[in-house]
Amino acid sequence: HRALGGKGAAGERWSGPVAPAARGPNAPNPTVVLVPSYAGWFKFRQIHALERKALPEWFTASAASRTPKTYVEARDLMVNLYRENPTRFLTATEARRHLATDVCAVMRLHAFLFHWGLINFGIPPQDRPAPLGPIETSGRPILLAMPDGSLVPLDSKAGPSDVAPPAQMVPHPSLATHPNVFAERPGEGEAEG
């Protein structure tokens, strides 16, 4: 596979996975797949030393689903999935749906291929999925679920002295799964004589 430069036939600069010539109105959409020159080491059905070093879990026989043969199959499948439509970002989740192997290994393989530009090369940032993170919850009220089943607002000024002592902490009957082993038994604590 030949890496393409960043200028079209008329000398105009372009970016993205599809060359301007392929976008012409008369073209039946012959998509050109761009591969960066620094990924020139890649060859289908072959394993390069970079791959062995970066993804050793596939080459140490640590699992039956991660062997050199399954590595080549998984890697080539991911590259081909991307090349089916090089204008669309191939997510690790989409690639994982086609592979029956360790999820973490698939995620690392996706990251490796993305790093080297073998998948998702030239996809503009606005066409990439937005990274998801935790939802902001700082404005939401926080309630403490007390042992008696009541809900008490968490006051940032409340200290340990505001919490009921252990003797008063009896689980709500609907929450109790075991008898209270700390409860006083009848006749306990009285002087025996």
PDB file of C-alpha atoms in Angstrom:
ATOM      1  CA  HIS A   1       0.000   0.000   0.000  1.00  0.00           C
ATOM      2  CA  ARG A   2       1.335   3.361  -0.982  1.00  0.00           C
ATOM      3  CA  ALA A   3       1.061   6.383   1.295  1.00  0.00           C
ATOM      4  CA  LEU A   4      -0.473   9.395  -0.437  1.00  0.00           C
ATOM      5  CA  GLY A   5       0.781  12.934  -0.080  1.00  0.00           C
ATOM      6  CA  GLY A   6      -1.205  15.919   1.063  1.00  0.00           C
ATOM      7  CA  LYS A   7      -1.671  17.596  -2.348  1.00  0.00           C
ATOM      8  CA  GLY A   8      -4.213  16.811  -5.038  1.00  0.00           C
ATOM      9  CA  ALA A   9      -3.615  16.715  -8.782  1.00  0.00           C
ATOM     10  CA  ALA A  10      -4.205  20.467  -9.131  1.00  0.00           C
ATOM     11  CA  GLY A  11      -1.797  21.217  -6.270  1.00  0.00           C
ATOM     12  CA  GLU A  12      -4.503  22.014  -3.688  1.00  0.00           C
ATOM     13  CA  ARG A  13      -3.854  20.868  -0.141  1.00  0.00           C
ATOM     14  CA  TRP A  14      -6.298  18.472   1.407  1.00  0.00           C
ATOM     15  CA  SER A  15      -6.713  16.491   4.554  1.00  0.00           C
ATOM     16  CA  GLY A  16      -8.833  13.524   5.453  1.00  0.00           C
ATOM     17  CA  PRO A  17      -8.972   9.931   4.336  1.00  0.00           C
ATOM     18  CA  VAL A  18     -10.382  10.558   0.853  1.00  0.00           C
ATOM     19  CA  ALA A  19      -8.418  12.377  -1.852  1.00  0.00           C
ATOM     20  CA  PRO A  20     -10.240  15.136  -3.820  1.00  0.00           C
ATOM     21  CA  ALA A  21      -9.997  13.116  -7.036  1.00  0.00           C
ATOM     22  CA  ALA A  22     -12.115  10.422  -5.403  1.00  0.00           C
ATOM     23  CA  ARG A  23     -14.759  13.009  -4.470  1.00  0.00           C
ATOM     24  CA  GLY A  24     -15.450  14.141  -8.017  1.00  0.00           C
ATOM     25  CA  PRO A  25     -19.087  14.349  -9.151  1.00  0.00           C
ATOM     26  CA  ASN A  26     -18.579  11.739 -11.908  1.00  0.00           C
ATOM     27  CA  ALA A  27     -16.683   9.301  -9.692  1.00  0.00           C
ATOM     28  CA  PRO A  28     -18.679   6.274  -8.460  1.00  0.00           C
ATOM     29  CA  ASN A  29     -17.073   6.887  -5.033  1.00  0.00           C
ATOM     30  CA  PRO A  30     -13.765   5.048  -5.495  1.00  0.00           C
ATOM     31  CA  THR A  31     -12.547   5.684  -1.964  1.00  0.00           C
ATOM     32  CA  VAL A  32      -8.820   6.042  -1.448  1.00  0.00           C
ATOM     33  CA  VAL A  33      -7.484   4.751   1.848  1.00  0.00           C
ATOM     34  CA  LEU A  34      -4.660   6.829   3.274  1.00  0.00           C
ATOM     35  CA  VAL A  35      -1.911   5.206   5.305  1.00  0.00           C
ATOM     36  CA  PRO A  36       0.775   7.365   6.919  1.00  0.00           C
ATOM     37  CA  SER A  37       4.315   6.814   5.672  1.00  0.00           C
ATOM     38  CA  TYR A  38       5.482   5.895   9.191  1.00  0.00           C
ATOM     39  CA  ALA A  39       3.212   2.817   9.016  1.00  0.00           C
ATOM     40  CA  GLY A  40       4.938   1.488   5.922  1.00  0.00           C
ATOM     41  CA  TRP A  41       6.090  -1.536   7.911  1.00  0.00           C
ATOM     42  CA  PHE A  42       2.546  -2.981   7.928  1.00  0.00           C
ATOM     43  CA  LYS A  43       1.750  -5.978   5.708  1.00  0.00           C
ATOM     44  CA  PHE A  44      -1.374  -8.131   5.785  1.00  0.00           C
ATOM     45  CA  ARG A  45      -0.902 -11.698   7.038  1.00  0.00           C
ATOM     46  CA  GLN A  46       2.552 -10.843   8.479  1.00  0.00           C
ATOM     47  CA  ILE A  47       3.673  -9.860  11.983  1.00  0.00           C
ATOM     48  CA  HIS A  48       6.260  -7.109  12.414  1.00  0.00           C
ATOM     49  CA  ALA A  49       8.681  -6.903  15.368  1.00  0.00           C
ATOM     50  CA  LEU A  50       6.930  -3.683  16.483  1.00  0.00           C
ATOM     51  CA  GLU A  51       3.727  -5.629  16.972  1.00  0.00           C
ATOM     52  CA  ARG A  52       5.423  -8.361  18.983  1.00  0.00           C
ATOM     53  CA  LYS A  53       7.004  -5.766  21.253  1.00  0.00           C
ATOM     54  CA  ALA A  54       3.906  -3.585  21.700  1.00  0.00           C
ATOM     55  CA  LEU A  55       1.363  -6.387  22.159  1.00  0.00           C
ATOM     56  CA  PRO A  56       3.222  -9.305  23.787  1.00  0.00           C
ATOM     57  CA  GLU A  57       0.074 -10.910  25.229  1.00  0.00           C
ATOM     58  CA  TRP A  58      -0.764 -12.210  21.743  1.00  0.00           C
ATOM     59  CA  PHE A  59       2.593 -13.984  21.371  1.00  0.00           C
ATOM     60  CA  THR A  60       3.274 -15.576  24.787  1.00  0.00           C
ATOM     61  CA  ALA A  61       0.700 -18.406  24.609  1.00  0.00           C
ATOM     62  CA  SER A  62      -0.912 -17.042  27.791  1.00  0.00           C
ATOM     63  CA  ALA A  63      -4.405 -17.833  26.480  1.00  0.00           C
ATOM     64  CA  ALA A  64      -5.847 -20.060  23.780  1.00  0.00           C
ATOM     65  CA  SER A  65      -7.705 -17.104  22.263  1.00  0.00           C
ATOM     66  CA  ARG A  66      -4.525 -15.005  21.937  1.00  0.00           C
ATOM     67  CA  THR A  67      -2.064 -16.641  19.565  1.00  0.00           C
ATOM     68  CA  PRO A  68      -0.052 -15.256  16.633  1.00  0.00           C
ATOM     69  CA  LYS A  69      -2.657 -16.719  14.267  1.00  0.00           C
ATOM     70  CA  THR A  70      -5.601 -15.108  16.083  1.00  0.00           C
ATOM     71  CA  TYR A  71      -3.621 -11.856  16.301  1.00  0.00           C
ATOM     72  CA  VAL A  72      -3.214 -11.666  12.533  1.00  0.00           C
ATOM     73  CA  GLU A  73      -6.888 -12.521  12.057  1.00  0.00           C
ATOM     74  CA  ALA A  74      -8.044  -9.893  14.573  1.00  0.00           C
ATOM     75  CA  ARG A  75      -5.663  -7.198  13.313  1.00  0.00           C
ATOM     76  CA  ASP A  76      -6.463  -7.776   9.634  1.00  0.00           C
ATOM     77  CA  LEU A  77     -10.190  -7.842  10.422  1.00  0.00           C
ATOM     78  CA  MET A  78      -9.935  -4.453  12.182  1.00  0.00           C
ATOM     79  CA  VAL A  79      -7.958  -2.911   9.345  1.00  0.00           C
ATOM     80  CA  ASN A  80     -10.445  -4.272   6.783  1.00  0.00           C
ATOM     81  CA  LEU A  81     -13.429  -3.059   8.831  1.00  0.00           C
ATOM     82  CA  TYR A  82     -11.943   0.445   8.792  1.00  0.00           C
ATOM     83  CA  ARG A  83     -11.105   0.269   5.094  1.00  0.00           C
ATOM     84  CA  GLU A  84     -14.690  -0.678   4.198  1.00  0.00           C
ATOM     85  CA  ASN A  85     -15.590   2.923   5.026  1.00  0.00           C
ATOM     86  CA  PRO A  86     -12.501   5.045   5.756  1.00  0.00           C
ATOM     87  CA  THR A  87     -14.580   8.187   6.278  1.00  0.00           C
ATOM     88  CA  ARG A  88     -16.201   6.671   9.409  1.00  0.00           C
ATOM     89  CA  PHE A  89     -14.384   6.306  12.734  1.00  0.00           C
ATOM     90  CA  LEU A  90     -14.001   2.651  13.715  1.00  0.00           C
ATOM     91  CA  THR A  91     -14.561   2.359  17.458  1.00  0.00           C
ATOM     92  CA  ALA A  92     -13.051  -0.362  19.610  1.00  0.00           C
ATOM     93  CA  THR A  93     -16.581  -1.401  20.574  1.00  0.00           C
ATOM     94  CA  GLU A  94     -17.575  -1.932  16.945  1.00  0.00           C
ATOM     95  CA  ALA A  95     -14.416  -3.940  16.269  1.00  0.00           C
ATOM     96  CA  ARG A  96     -14.932  -5.981  19.448  1.00  0.00           C
ATOM     97  CA  ARG A  97     -18.383  -7.081  18.257  1.00  0.00           C
ATOM     98  CA  HIS A  98     -16.710  -9.000  15.432  1.00  0.00           C
ATOM     99  CA  LEU A  99     -14.099 -10.729  17.595  1.00  0.00           C
ATOM    100  CA  ALA A 100     -14.439 -13.567  20.093  1.00  0.00           C
ATOM    101  CA  THR A 101     -11.412 -12.882  22.266  1.00  0.00           C
ATOM    102  CA  ASP A 102     -10.307 -10.997  25.355  1.00  0.00           C
ATOM    103  CA  VAL A 103     -11.924  -7.536  25.467  1.00  0.00           C
ATOM    104  CA  CYS A 104      -8.854  -5.836  26.942  1.00  0.00           C
ATOM    105  CA  ALA A 105      -6.598  -7.323  24.263  1.00  0.00           C
ATOM    106  CA  VAL A 106      -8.967  -6.029  21.558  1.00  0.00           C
ATOM    107  CA  MET A 107      -8.926  -2.561  23.144  1.00  0.00           C
ATOM    108  CA  ARG A 108      -5.109  -2.513  23.201  1.00  0.00           C
ATOM    109  CA  LEU A 109      -4.975  -3.752  19.595  1.00  0.00           C
ATOM    110  CA  HIS A 110      -7.388  -0.988  18.536  1.00  0.00           C
ATOM    111  CA  ALA A 111      -5.244   1.622  20.331  1.00  0.00           C
ATOM    112  CA  PHE A 112      -2.082   0.262  18.645  1.00  0.00           C
ATOM    113  CA  LEU A 113      -3.624   0.351  15.166  1.00  0.00           C
ATOM    114  CA  PHE A 114      -4.996   3.845  15.793  1.00  0.00           C
ATOM    115  CA  HIS A 115      -1.599   5.059  17.042  1.00  0.00           C
ATOM    116  CA  TRP A 116       0.104   3.864  13.860  1.00  0.00           C
ATOM    117  CA  GLY A 117      -2.609   5.264  11.587  1.00  0.00           C
ATOM    118  CA  LEU A 118      -3.656   1.872  10.261  1.00  0.00           C
ATOM    119  CA  ILE A 119      -7.218   2.679  11.298  1.00  0.00           C
ATOM    120  CA  ASN A 120      -9.000   6.016  11.643  1.00  0.00           C
ATOM    121  CA  PHE A 121      -6.166   7.936   9.982  1.00  0.00           C
ATOM    122  CA  GLY A 122      -7.175  11.413   8.893  1.00  0.00           C
ATOM    123  CA  ILE A 123     -10.647  11.333  10.427  1.00  0.00           C
ATOM    124  CA  PRO A 124     -11.330  14.945  11.472  1.00  0.00           C
ATOM    125  CA  PRO A 125     -11.877  15.444  15.220  1.00  0.00           C
ATOM    126  CA  GLN A 126     -15.476  16.584  14.666  1.00  0.00           C
ATOM    127  CA  ASP A 127     -16.236  13.200  13.028  1.00  0.00           C
ATOM    128  CA  ARG A 128     -14.844  11.216  15.959  1.00  0.00           C
ATOM    129  CA  PRO A 129     -17.084  10.085  18.797  1.00  0.00           C
ATOM    130  CA  ALA A 130     -17.001  12.361  21.808  1.00  0.00           C
ATOM    131  CA  PRO A 131     -15.189  10.835  24.770  1.00  0.00           C
ATOM    132  CA  LEU A 132     -17.604   9.987  27.535  1.00  0.00           C
ATOM    133  CA  GLY A 133     -16.784  10.625  31.143  1.00  0.00           C
ATOM    134  CA  PRO A 134     -18.528  10.743  34.465  1.00  0.00           C
ATOM    135  CA  ILE A 135     -21.629  12.916  34.694  1.00  0.00           C
ATOM    136  CA  GLU A 136     -21.261  16.075  36.754  1.00  0.00           C
ATOM    137  CA  THR A 137     -23.092  15.513  40.050  1.00  0.00           C
ATOM    138  CA  SER A 138     -21.821  18.361  42.221  1.00  0.00           C
ATOM    139  CA  GLY A 139     -25.198  20.155  42.195  1.00  0.00           C
ATOM    140  CA  ARG A 140     -27.228  17.121  43.221  1.00  0.00           C
ATOM    141  CA  PRO A 141     -28.302  16.637  46.842  1.00  0.00           C
ATOM    142  CA  ILE A 142     -26.664  13.750  48.675  1.00  0.00           C
ATOM    143  CA  LEU A 143     -28.686  11.715  51.159  1.00  0.00           C
ATOM    144  CA  LEU A 144     -27.356   9.319  53.780  1.00  0.00           C
ATOM    145  CA  ALA A 145     -29.258   6.052  54.047  1.00  0.00           C
ATOM    146  CA  MET A 146     -29.495   5.493  57.791  1.00  0.00           C
ATOM    147  CA  PRO A 147     -29.740   2.028  59.390  1.00  0.00           C
ATOM    148  CA  ASP A 148     -33.326   2.710  60.461  1.00  0.00           C
ATOM    149  CA  GLY A 149     -34.291   3.204  56.806  1.00  0.00           C
ATOM    150  CA  SER A 150     -34.541   6.978  56.967  1.00  0.00           C
ATOM    151  CA  LEU A 151     -32.801   9.296  54.523  1.00  0.00           C
ATOM    152  CA  VAL A 152     -30.876  12.219  55.980  1.00  0.00           C
ATOM    153  CA  PRO A 153     -29.382  15.059  53.908  1.00  0.00           C
ATOM    154  CA  LEU A 154     -25.601  15.035  54.015  1.00  0.00           C
ATOM    155  CA  ASP A 155     -24.509  18.299  55.557  1.00  0.00           C
ATOM    156  CA  SER A 156     -20.927  19.204  54.752  1.00  0.00           C
ATOM    157  CA  LYS A 157     -20.719  20.670  58.300  1.00  0.00           C
ATOM    158  CA  ALA A 158     -21.849  17.443  59.951  1.00  0.00           C
ATOM    159  CA  GLY A 159     -19.136  15.598  61.780  1.00  0.00           C
ATOM    160  CA  PRO A 160     -18.753  12.145  63.307  1.00  0.00           C
ATOM    161  CA  SER A 161     -20.541  13.306  66.476  1.00  0.00           C
ATOM    162  CA  ASP A 162     -23.736  13.791  64.444  1.00  0.00           C
ATOM    163  CA  VAL A 163     -23.910  10.092  63.629  1.00  0.00           C
ATOM    164  CA  ALA A 164     -25.892   7.911  65.982  1.00  0.00           C
ATOM    165  CA  PRO A 165     -23.835   5.725  68.325  1.00  0.00           C
ATOM    166  CA  PRO A 166     -23.731   1.987  67.497  1.00  0.00           C
ATOM    167  CA  ALA A 167     -26.245   1.012  70.221  1.00  0.00           C
ATOM    168  CA  GLN A 168     -28.893   3.122  68.500  1.00  0.00           C
ATOM    169  CA  MET A 169     -28.120   1.739  65.041  1.00  0.00           C
ATOM    170  CA  VAL A 170     -30.698  -0.977  64.596  1.00  0.00           C
ATOM    171  CA  PRO A 171     -31.443  -1.990  61.020  1.00  0.00           C
ATOM    172  CA  HIS A 172     -34.891  -1.360  59.676  1.00  0.00           C
ATOM    173  CA  PRO A 173     -36.849  -4.646  59.847  1.00  0.00           C
ATOM    174  CA  SER A 174     -37.178  -4.804  56.072  1.00  0.00           C
ATOM    175  CA  LEU A 175     -33.398  -4.380  55.707  1.00  0.00           C
ATOM    176  CA  ALA A 176     -32.383  -6.899  58.364  1.00  0.00           C
ATOM    177  CA  THR A 177     -31.009 -10.108  56.888  1.00  0.00           C
ATOM    178  CA  HIS A 178     -29.317 -11.419  60.041  1.00  0.00           C
ATOM    179  CA  PRO A 179     -30.193 -11.157  63.704  1.00  0.00           C
ATOM    180  CA  ASN A 180     -28.579  -8.306  65.595  1.00  0.00           C
ATOM    181  CA  VAL A 181     -25.765 -10.106  67.434  1.00  0.00           C
ATOM    182  CA  PHE A 182     -24.944  -6.968  69.406  1.00  0.00           C
ATOM    183  CA  ALA A 183     -28.397  -6.515  70.909  1.00  0.00           C
ATOM    184  CA  GLU A 184     -28.749  -7.132  74.605  1.00  0.00           C
ATOM    185  CA  ARG A 185     -30.540 -10.350  75.471  1.00  0.00           C
ATOM    186  CA  PRO A 186     -33.140 -10.545  78.197  1.00  0.00           C
ATOM    187  CA  GLY A 187     -31.499 -11.152  81.539  1.00  0.00           C
ATOM    188  CA  GLU A 188     -28.080 -10.155  80.197  1.00  0.00           C
ATOM    189  CA  GLY A 189     -26.227  -7.574  82.196  1.00  0.00           C
ATOM    190  CA  GLU A 190     -28.068  -8.438  85.434  1.00  0.00           C
ATOM    191  CA  ALA A 191     -26.076  -9.752  88.350  1.00  0.00           C
ATOM    192  CA  GLU A 192     -26.180 -13.503  88.580  1.00  0.00           C
ATOM    193  CA  GLY A 193     -26.360 -14.883  91.978  1.00  0.00           C
TER     194      GLY A 193
END
